[in-house]
Amino acid sequence: MKDNAVFTSRVLPWVLLLPSFVILLVFIYYPALQAWVLSTYRSNLFLNTRNYVGLDNFRLMFTGPLADKYIQVIVQTFVYGALVVGLGLSIAMVVATLASQNVRGARIYRLLLIWPFALSPAVAGTIFLFMFNPDIGSVNQVLDALFGIKPRWLDTPLLAFSLVVLASVWKNLGYNMVFYLAALQNVPKELGEAAAIDGAGPIQRFFRITVPMLSPMTFFLLFTNLTFAFFESYGLIDIVTSGGPVGPPPADGAGLTTTMIYQVTLDGFGGSGNTGLAAALGNVILLFTILITLLQFRYGSRRVQYGDN
Amino acid sequence: MYRRNAWILHAVLITTVVIVAFPILFAVIKATQTRVDVLSPSLIPGTQFVENVRNVFLNANLLVFMRNSFIAAVAVTVGKTTLSLMAGMALVYFRFPFKRVVFGLILLTLMIPIQVLVVPLFDVISLQPPQTFAEWWAWISRPDRILFQPAEYGFGWANTYAALIVPFLASATGTFLFRQHFMAIPSSLADAARIDGATPWQFLRRILIPMSWNTIGALAVIEFVYVWNQYLWPKVIIRREELQVVQVGLNLIIGTGEGVEWGYVMAGATLSLVPPLLVFMLLQEQFMRGFALSGGK
């Protein structure tokens, strides 16, 4: 790497860095430290009491009467995340590949596929809440007219969970499509043409050429979609199901659509106001996030390289 | 390509385009219907759009929610882009001690999503600052308590714009994007500028910024959409309706009881999509070149 550092001022670089640094220190690093401090206290927001309890909050999450709830919440967050990532990325990859074919109107198709890029989780949730409302929602009115059924989308546990997954996958489609379509522009056309001449069918070309060529982008999207499932999905879930409904045993410790971050806000700002437990769960999520980021750096850098870059 | 295959391809693509668009079109159509039609599965556009919009704007406070979101999103977008540009410039064009450490500390925050900090950040933002000099002095003279005990003082920013803006002004993503972009600019350019006697400020204004529009545009899209779509943090820190942002505001419009005015809600959802969509459409080219094509790296 050539050295670009041509300016010699001693003070100026620090002046340029100072604002960013102060903000990160005060609003990221200090709260991150405070998260560990708070997690060693048992507190009640409303009684305004606070006692030092060491690692008791962490112990409570994994053993004892509350463990069922917290382990369920952790497991279902990962199941939800896996579904959102798995379904979302495979659908987006197939459709983006089709839209990148030499087909008439490809530009228009691409534009029509990416325009909901900026869709928010809360708006996606609002629309789905209305569409799937068991009594007045259009989906049930159509289902009732056609088959005489009115599924209770919002209070049947598995249906509610599926609905949240469906809404999430749909919400992310535009976002994923933007990145896959951009990545596909960089795949040299000759590769596919050469493979076609050698007799590879379209499905073979997809799995042997497109999927490997897209793998760096897939790693990036894996990470952003998982971040969505862990954190940004909060707005969607809050609006559609408010974390409920409680599942059948053994998943009866918490609402089936309660993700880890949802549980954090329930503990931290909900009825119990137990900020210690909320901070402890926040730290557990943080550890998962760090683990996933490290995995991404580790495997994401193993890029598949063809062509001349 | 065989004609039959082309037809299948068109069929699949049209189906996907419809699936992608359907819920949004559904919301747009419902936003035009009367109170009765809204509750039917009818997808025939009505004539009540202006009426629904006026109601949701004025009676349900949507105008206020959107104004608040707009202020926060613009402030964060401008501030974050500026601070990231400054930090990126320092990291690439200057030689100073501990550069790698500083870069590492900025990059490390990529692993700490602000949402996991919602509980401690709430304290830091909402607790009142020290009121008297004596209190302030007692606080500052015990750094061990500041660090290792639950925070006693904060900024007192609950229910303010500052709470929605200031914590988000610095960005590891932005700094990283600018650093990567600057490092890809040939160093001969910086050398030439220095030999010609350009000051760092002139170099920034005449060369760096004009060469960085793609990165600036990409970052603007990412940040505007990010702030506009925020839900969890505003819901927690803003408890006064006249300061609430649009995403949480939509949920307030839905309300809790029966008798939701779904026509208003759908009009609100539709209108709330417009600003980020406009920003994305306007800066789409820059976004593609400055971010998406590089794989967000």
XYZ file of C-alpha atoms in Angstrom:
606
model
C 0.000 0.000 0.000
C 1.397 3.337 -1.017
C 1.645 5.856 1.747
C -0.800 8.689 1.341
C 0.175 10.462 4.556
C 1.584 13.612 3.007
C 0.595 16.222 5.568
C 2.707 16.680 8.633
C 0.656 18.723 11.087
C 0.778 17.288 14.605
C -2.413 18.882 15.876
C -4.738 18.778 12.878
C -5.317 14.992 12.717
C -6.386 14.990 16.363
C -8.696 17.936 15.779
C -10.263 16.062 12.865
C -10.673 12.885 14.907
C -11.795 14.475 18.162
C -15.552 14.863 17.474
C -15.958 11.253 16.308
C -13.856 10.046 19.171
C -15.744 11.924 21.886
C -19.106 10.719 20.584
C -18.005 7.099 20.385
C -16.478 7.320 23.846
C -19.489 8.910 25.520
C -22.306 7.158 23.658
C -20.819 3.739 22.817
C -17.870 2.878 25.021
C -19.144 4.385 28.263
C -22.628 2.803 27.950
C -20.960 -0.502 26.994
C -18.996 -0.356 30.244
C -22.115 0.713 32.129
C -23.967 -2.278 30.663
C -21.584 -4.582 32.540
C -21.824 -2.474 35.703
C -25.635 -2.454 35.581
C -25.783 -6.187 34.947
C -24.270 -6.783 38.390
C -27.120 -4.933 40.113
C -30.697 -5.875 40.769
C -32.723 -2.777 40.312
C -36.281 -1.673 40.128
C -37.014 1.383 38.054
C -40.240 2.127 39.891
C -39.292 1.374 43.495
C -35.990 3.072 42.767
C -33.998 0.389 44.573
C -30.642 -0.997 43.497
C -28.568 -3.762 45.105
C -25.263 -5.276 44.056
C -25.788 -8.952 43.222
C -22.583 -9.915 41.372
C -23.235 -12.329 38.508
C -26.620 -13.354 39.843
C -28.500 -11.877 36.873
C -26.562 -14.086 34.470
C -27.136 -17.113 36.714
C -30.874 -16.346 36.811
C -31.067 -16.378 33.025
C -29.620 -19.848 32.645
C -30.638 -21.703 35.827
C -33.671 -21.582 38.059
C -37.300 -20.746 37.352
C -36.593 -17.979 34.807
C -34.207 -20.076 32.711
C -37.012 -21.612 30.617
C -38.092 -18.170 29.508
C -34.651 -16.826 28.626
C -33.419 -19.959 26.898
C -36.640 -20.062 24.868
C -36.171 -16.423 23.879
C -32.566 -17.030 22.813
C -33.436 -20.173 20.833
C -36.401 -18.619 19.027
C -34.353 -15.518 18.134
C -31.869 -17.768 16.369
C -34.611 -19.811 14.665
C -36.222 -16.565 13.488
C -32.836 -15.231 12.351
C -32.022 -18.444 10.455
C -35.387 -18.372 8.677
C -35.113 -14.680 7.761
C -31.573 -15.132 6.456
C -32.128 -18.499 4.749
C -35.413 -17.703 3.024
C -34.585 -14.055 2.347
C -31.186 -14.616 0.782
C -32.139 -17.618 -1.347
C -35.217 -15.911 -2.783
C -33.295 -12.684 -3.452
C -30.407 -14.565 -5.059
C -32.646 -16.518 -7.459
C -34.742 -13.500 -8.445
C -31.722 -11.208 -8.864
C -30.123 -13.834 -11.113
C -33.264 -14.031 -13.239
C -33.508 -10.241 -13.473
C -29.874 -10.086 -14.616
C -30.534 -12.366 -17.588
C -30.579 -11.002 -21.059
C -34.311 -10.392 -21.028
C -36.349 -7.607 -22.550
C -37.124 -4.906 -19.988
C -34.427 -6.058 -17.561
C -33.766 -2.467 -16.450
C -37.408 -1.914 -15.606
C -37.619 -5.212 -13.736
C -34.552 -4.269 -11.702
C -35.979 -0.879 -10.784
C -39.307 -2.456 -9.796
C -37.480 -4.951 -7.599
C -35.299 -2.527 -5.647
C -37.621 0.407 -5.006
C -38.804 -0.806 -1.565
C -35.159 -0.661 -0.384
C -36.003 2.027 2.158
C -39.091 0.302 3.566
C -39.122 0.447 7.357
C -39.842 -2.485 9.699
C -42.608 -0.489 11.388
C -44.419 0.284 8.123
C -44.052 -3.334 6.975
C -45.524 -4.371 10.321
C -48.380 -1.878 10.073
C -49.422 -3.077 6.612
C -49.220 -6.748 7.584
C -51.153 -6.110 10.789
C -53.989 -4.661 8.744
C -53.889 -7.255 5.938
C -53.832 -10.192 8.343
C -56.206 -8.811 10.968
C -58.341 -11.901 11.787
C -61.653 -10.026 11.738
C -61.416 -7.129 9.314
C -58.241 -8.003 7.371
C -58.548 -8.518 3.626
C -56.641 -11.814 3.713
C -59.178 -13.460 5.979
C -62.137 -12.027 4.106
C -60.806 -13.572 0.909
C -59.993 -16.869 2.647
C -63.445 -16.883 4.235
C -65.164 -16.313 0.913
C -63.102 -18.956 -0.880
C -62.634 -21.701 1.723
C -64.761 -20.670 4.669
C -61.768 -20.340 7.028
C -60.607 -17.443 9.167
C -57.220 -18.300 10.658
C -56.383 -16.439 13.887
C -53.120 -15.029 12.495
C -52.213 -12.927 15.494
C -53.075 -15.173 18.439
C -52.278 -18.691 17.188
C -48.620 -19.067 18.221
C -47.207 -20.790 15.131
C -49.261 -18.686 12.725
C -48.125 -15.474 14.435
C -44.495 -16.602 14.284
C -44.852 -17.512 10.593
C -46.499 -14.178 9.885
C -43.617 -12.293 11.488
C -41.127 -14.352 9.464
C -43.104 -13.728 6.273
C -43.317 -9.981 6.896
C -39.584 -9.832 7.694
C -38.556 -11.772 4.598
C -40.767 -9.562 2.458
C -39.467 -6.381 4.106
C -35.859 -7.346 3.355
C -36.459 -8.409 -0.272
C -35.827 -4.973 -1.778
C -32.734 -4.456 0.347
C -31.203 -7.824 -0.548
C -32.092 -7.359 -4.193
C -30.172 -4.066 -4.400
C -26.974 -5.726 -3.288
C -27.309 -8.920 -5.306
C -28.168 -7.002 -8.483
C -25.136 -4.772 -7.934
C -22.884 -7.788 -7.365
C -24.219 -9.522 -10.457
C -23.167 -6.561 -12.599
C -19.618 -7.446 -11.646
C -19.846 -11.086 -12.700
C -18.195 -11.413 -16.124
C -20.757 -12.526 -18.728
C -18.148 -14.713 -20.473
C -18.161 -17.179 -17.590
C -21.785 -18.130 -18.106
C -21.436 -18.125 -21.885
C -18.402 -20.405 -21.745
C -20.221 -22.785 -19.410
C -23.273 -22.791 -21.690
C -21.089 -23.695 -24.684
C -19.649 -26.542 -22.619
C -23.190 -27.813 -22.178
C -24.049 -26.623 -18.625
C -27.777 -26.073 -18.116
C -29.185 -22.974 -16.423
C -29.566 -24.695 -13.037
C -26.031 -26.059 -13.174
C -24.721 -22.596 -14.132
C -26.594 -21.056 -11.212
C -25.091 -23.384 -8.614
C -21.606 -23.712 -10.144
C -21.025 -20.111 -11.227
C -23.525 -17.607 -9.828
C -23.664 -18.861 -6.240
C -19.856 -19.014 -5.783
C -19.361 -15.676 -7.553
C -21.899 -14.070 -5.228
C -20.451 -15.579 -2.059
C -18.636 -12.426 -0.852
C -21.905 -10.499 -1.140
C -23.771 -13.334 0.549
C -21.445 -13.079 3.554
C -22.079 -9.352 3.772
C -25.850 -9.822 3.495
C -25.766 -12.678 5.987
C -24.432 -10.218 8.496
C -26.824 -7.346 7.714
C -29.863 -9.649 7.641
C -28.882 -11.187 10.949
C -28.481 -7.689 12.384
C -31.976 -6.986 11.121
C -33.350 -10.145 12.752
C -31.607 -9.399 16.049
C -32.323 -5.664 16.312
C -34.238 -3.816 13.593
C -37.051 -6.375 13.553
C -38.102 -4.873 16.899
C -40.439 -2.333 15.274
C -42.120 -4.936 13.093
C -42.643 -7.366 15.983
C -43.802 -4.641 18.368
C -46.505 -3.576 15.942
C -47.654 -6.983 14.650
C -47.607 -9.189 17.771
C -46.088 -7.204 20.663
C -43.906 -10.257 21.283
C -46.822 -12.638 21.826
C -48.563 -15.052 21.794
C -47.255 -17.536 24.365
C -46.434 -20.861 22.735
C -47.525 -24.375 23.666
C -45.271 -26.279 26.133
C -42.300 -26.423 26.190
C -42.290 -22.996 24.511
C -44.626 -21.483 27.100
C -42.050 -19.400 28.975
C -42.440 -16.351 26.755
C -44.283 -15.066 23.701
C -43.227 -16.994 20.620
C -42.255 -13.849 18.732
C -40.305 -12.310 21.617
C -36.746 -11.857 20.388
C -33.804 -11.157 22.675
C -33.913 -7.401 22.116
C -37.667 -7.432 22.734
C -37.082 -9.166 26.061
C -34.419 -6.558 26.916
C -36.926 -3.736 26.535
C -39.596 -5.692 28.414
C -37.221 -6.158 31.349
C -35.699 -2.705 31.130
C -38.722 -0.538 30.464
C -41.732 -2.817 30.919
C -43.692 -3.723 34.012
C -40.904 -5.104 36.174
C -38.390 -2.400 35.378
C -35.551 -4.767 36.195
C -32.746 -2.942 34.437
C -30.090 -5.313 35.828
C -31.582 -8.321 34.106
C -32.135 -6.276 30.937
C -28.493 -5.138 30.933
C -27.325 -8.718 31.490
C -29.376 -9.993 28.541
C -28.069 -7.056 26.489
C -24.550 -8.261 27.238
C -25.428 -11.796 26.176
C -26.671 -10.397 22.835
C -23.474 -8.355 22.568
C -21.369 -11.493 23.006
C -23.372 -13.271 20.293
C -22.941 -10.242 18.013
C -19.182 -10.138 18.566
C -18.956 -13.857 17.867
C -20.921 -13.505 14.626
C -18.845 -10.475 13.537
C -15.619 -12.364 14.147
C -16.934 -15.314 12.137
C -17.845 -12.896 9.345
C -14.353 -11.367 9.310
C -12.817 -14.831 9.411
C -14.815 -16.377 6.578
C -15.911 -13.255 4.738
C -12.298 -12.513 3.818
C -11.914 -15.847 2.065
C -13.155 -14.401 -1.160
C -13.790 -16.377 -4.239
C -11.763 -14.705 -6.950
C -12.227 -15.106 -10.652
C -11.383 -12.638 -13.376
C -8.762 -9.958 -13.188
C -9.075 -7.863 -10.093
C -32.593 -18.048 -25.560
C -35.637 -20.138 -26.417
C -38.894 -18.270 -26.705
C -40.587 -20.605 -24.173
C -37.885 -19.928 -21.568
C -38.244 -16.189 -22.063
C -41.938 -16.440 -21.267
C -41.261 -18.398 -18.086
C -38.648 -15.823 -17.118
C -41.101 -12.961 -17.659
C -43.774 -14.793 -15.688
C -41.478 -15.376 -12.710
C -40.169 -11.804 -12.763
C -43.629 -10.270 -13.025
C -44.838 -12.457 -10.152
C -41.934 -11.303 -7.986
C -42.441 -7.664 -8.897
C -46.087 -8.023 -7.864
C -45.182 -9.752 -4.575
C -42.619 -7.068 -3.780
C -45.053 -4.263 -4.547
C -48.366 -5.747 -3.451
C -48.469 -4.843 0.275
C -47.376 -1.285 -0.502
C -49.889 -0.903 -3.320
C -52.483 -2.362 -0.967
C -51.663 0.380 1.561
C -51.795 3.082 -1.123
C -55.178 1.897 -2.412
C -56.617 1.542 1.102
C -55.461 5.086 1.799
C -57.854 6.307 -0.923
C -60.968 4.478 0.261
C -63.896 5.469 2.429
C -64.311 4.285 6.003
C -66.578 1.446 4.839
C -64.582 0.316 1.815
C -61.336 0.231 3.786
C -62.700 -2.684 5.803
C -63.658 -4.655 2.699
C -61.190 -6.606 0.559
C -61.983 -4.285 -2.357
C -58.914 -3.086 -4.236
C -60.688 -0.421 -6.264
C -59.119 2.994 -5.609
C -61.474 5.392 -3.855
C -61.773 9.130 -3.708
C -60.975 9.761 -0.044
C -57.209 10.114 -0.318
C -57.090 13.863 0.297
C -59.591 13.518 3.141
C -57.617 10.680 4.780
C -54.350 12.562 4.374
C -55.818 15.732 5.878
C -57.165 13.773 8.834
C -53.973 11.862 9.513
C -51.850 14.985 9.068
C -53.844 17.270 11.299
C -55.959 15.185 13.676
C -53.499 12.310 14.161
C -50.347 14.455 14.304
C -48.611 12.778 11.378
C -47.272 16.121 10.184
C -45.587 16.621 13.556
C -44.159 13.087 13.581
C -42.778 13.485 10.066
C -41.283 16.878 10.881
C -39.487 15.395 13.890
C -38.169 12.461 11.871
C -37.045 14.826 9.149
C -35.132 17.064 11.549
C -33.401 14.093 13.173
C -32.627 12.348 9.874
C -31.185 15.458 8.189
C -29.139 16.442 11.252
C -27.670 12.955 11.661
C -27.013 12.559 7.925
C -25.165 15.877 7.632
C -23.323 15.510 10.949
C -22.310 11.922 10.476
C -21.097 12.436 6.923
C -19.038 15.462 8.004
C -17.485 13.749 11.037
C -16.753 10.585 9.056
C -15.113 12.590 6.273
C -12.935 14.392 8.835
C -11.942 11.173 10.581
C -11.253 9.416 7.291
C -9.062 12.295 6.133
C -7.059 12.229 9.372
C -6.524 8.475 9.107
C -5.282 8.549 5.525
C -3.526 11.862 4.930
C -1.720 12.427 8.217
C 1.044 10.662 10.054
C 0.559 10.598 13.811
C 1.331 8.275 16.721
C -1.156 5.531 17.716
C -2.885 5.756 14.336
C -3.558 2.004 14.250
C -4.912 2.047 17.805
C -7.246 4.939 17.011
C -8.492 3.229 13.861
C -8.965 -0.007 15.807
C -11.020 1.742 18.484
C -13.296 3.279 15.847
C -13.634 -0.005 13.956
C -14.378 -1.938 17.141
C -17.666 -0.069 17.567
C -18.942 -1.893 14.451
C -19.400 -4.841 16.788
C -21.450 -2.869 19.318
C -24.900 -2.153 17.901
C -26.422 0.766 19.751
C -29.610 -1.237 20.444
C -27.880 -3.611 22.881
C -26.922 -0.509 24.857
C -30.497 0.740 25.115
C -30.662 0.331 28.910
C -27.374 2.046 29.897
C -27.715 4.637 27.107
C -31.141 5.517 28.461
C -29.498 6.366 31.803
C -26.669 8.350 30.217
C -29.116 10.395 28.140
C -32.025 10.808 30.535
C -30.454 11.307 33.988
C -30.132 14.950 35.016
C -26.672 16.558 34.951
C -25.143 17.806 38.224
C -27.098 20.877 39.333
C -24.545 22.691 41.452
C -20.805 23.133 41.306
C -20.430 21.157 44.550
C -22.317 18.212 43.053
C -20.301 18.440 39.879
C -17.036 18.545 41.795
C -17.991 15.598 44.016
C -18.852 13.633 40.868
C -15.774 14.465 38.802
C -13.356 13.863 41.671
C -14.356 10.195 41.933
C -13.571 8.664 38.527
C -13.744 5.172 40.017
C -17.420 5.756 40.842
C -18.123 7.219 37.408
C -16.686 4.128 35.769
C -17.607 1.248 38.045
C -20.903 2.241 39.635
C -24.252 2.786 37.903
C -24.295 6.254 36.330
C -25.506 8.985 38.691
C -25.680 11.823 36.196
C -26.478 12.148 32.536
C -27.303 14.767 29.929
C -30.930 15.325 30.900
C -31.940 14.932 27.257
C -35.087 12.798 27.581
C -37.755 14.211 25.250
C -35.365 16.335 23.199
C -34.092 16.270 19.634
C -30.570 16.009 21.030
C -31.355 12.493 22.277
C -32.317 11.488 18.730
C -29.328 13.129 17.079
C -26.135 13.429 19.129
C -25.506 9.734 20.005
C -25.640 8.870 16.292
C -23.246 11.495 14.951
C -20.142 9.317 14.829
C -19.932 6.288 12.607
C -17.496 3.439 12.192
C -19.145 2.526 8.897
C -18.764 6.044 7.519
C -15.187 6.483 8.688
C -14.322 3.111 7.198
C -16.004 3.909 3.863
C -14.141 7.223 3.526
C -10.832 5.668 4.573
C -11.185 2.926 1.928
C -12.164 5.473 -0.692
C -9.252 7.835 0.122
C -6.771 4.996 0.084
C -7.883 4.128 -3.429
C -7.108 7.674 -4.645
C -3.584 7.707 -6.155
C -1.099 9.146 -3.672
C 0.534 11.154 -6.474
C -2.472 13.437 -6.275
C -1.870 14.276 -2.627
C 1.857 14.636 -3.309
C 1.223 17.032 -6.153
C -1.166 19.052 -4.015
C 1.391 19.346 -1.251
C 4.224 20.273 -3.625
C 1.990 22.980 -5.058
C 1.673 24.265 -1.524
C -1.952 23.369 -0.922
C -3.039 23.455 2.698
C -4.997 20.442 4.021
C -8.139 22.593 3.905
C -7.617 23.497 0.234
C -6.846 19.851 -0.536
C -10.089 18.806 1.142
C -12.195 21.382 -0.654
C -10.635 21.331 -4.112
C -9.710 17.673 -4.509
C -11.030 15.327 -1.865
C -14.684 16.374 -1.724
C -15.126 16.632 -5.522
C -13.698 13.112 -5.802
C -15.887 11.702 -3.039
C -19.451 12.388 -4.203
C -20.222 8.694 -4.636
C -19.157 7.887 -1.094
C -20.917 10.940 0.317
C -24.113 10.071 -1.569
C -23.974 6.437 -0.489
C -23.474 7.382 3.137
C -26.287 9.936 2.949
C -28.697 7.250 1.718
C -27.632 4.773 4.396
C -27.870 7.272 7.249
C -31.056 9.030 6.199
C -32.889 5.727 5.797
C -31.400 4.406 9.044
C -32.550 7.361 11.136
C -35.904 7.716 9.384
C -36.670 4.042 10.054
C -35.541 4.029 13.693
C -38.093 2.721 16.151
C -36.694 1.267 19.369
C -34.623 4.192 20.620
C -37.211 6.957 19.980
C -39.914 4.781 21.514
C -37.894 4.493 24.708
C -36.421 7.975 25.060
C -39.286 10.134 23.680
C -42.409 10.031 25.796
C -44.083 13.214 24.556
C -46.257 12.858 21.524
C -45.313 16.212 19.983
C -41.660 15.128 19.845
C -42.210 11.580 18.647
C -40.852 10.300 15.314
C -42.925 8.919 12.466
C -42.303 5.179 12.920
C -43.439 5.177 16.543
C -46.101 7.729 15.650
C -47.696 5.251 13.223
C -48.149 2.879 16.137
C -49.702 5.721 18.156
C -52.148 6.340 15.302
C -53.124 2.661 15.342
C -53.643 3.110 19.064
C -54.677 0.357 21.391
C -58.456 0.192 21.429
C -61.009 -0.942 18.894
C -62.229 1.221 16.066
C -58.892 1.870 14.397
C -59.238 4.291 11.488
C -57.383 2.061 9.044
C -57.824 4.513 6.189
C -55.859 7.109 8.156
C -53.270 4.554 9.191
C -52.715 3.425 5.613
C -52.492 7.047 4.457
C -49.900 7.623 7.188
C -47.913 4.513 6.247
C -47.950 5.573 2.593
C -46.808 9.130 3.285
C -44.072 7.978 5.666
C -42.532 5.993 2.809
C -42.116 9.022 0.569
C -39.045 10.832 2.026
C -36.687 7.808 2.219
C -37.913 6.649 -1.184
C -37.117 10.068 -2.662
C -33.652 10.120 -1.084
C -32.948 6.614 -2.372
C -34.188 7.362 -5.878
C -32.255 10.644 -6.070
C -28.981 9.149 -4.857
C -29.411 5.660 -6.275
C -26.522 5.956 -8.737
C -24.104 7.212 -6.085
C -25.319 4.585 -3.667
C -24.712 1.807 -6.183
C -21.242 3.037 -7.108
C -20.133 4.127 -3.657
C -21.411 1.267 -1.567
C -23.369 -1.572 -3.110
C -20.843 -2.384 -5.825
C -18.018 -2.618 -3.335
C -20.044 -5.092 -1.313
C -20.371 -2.712 1.594
C -16.724 -3.250 2.367
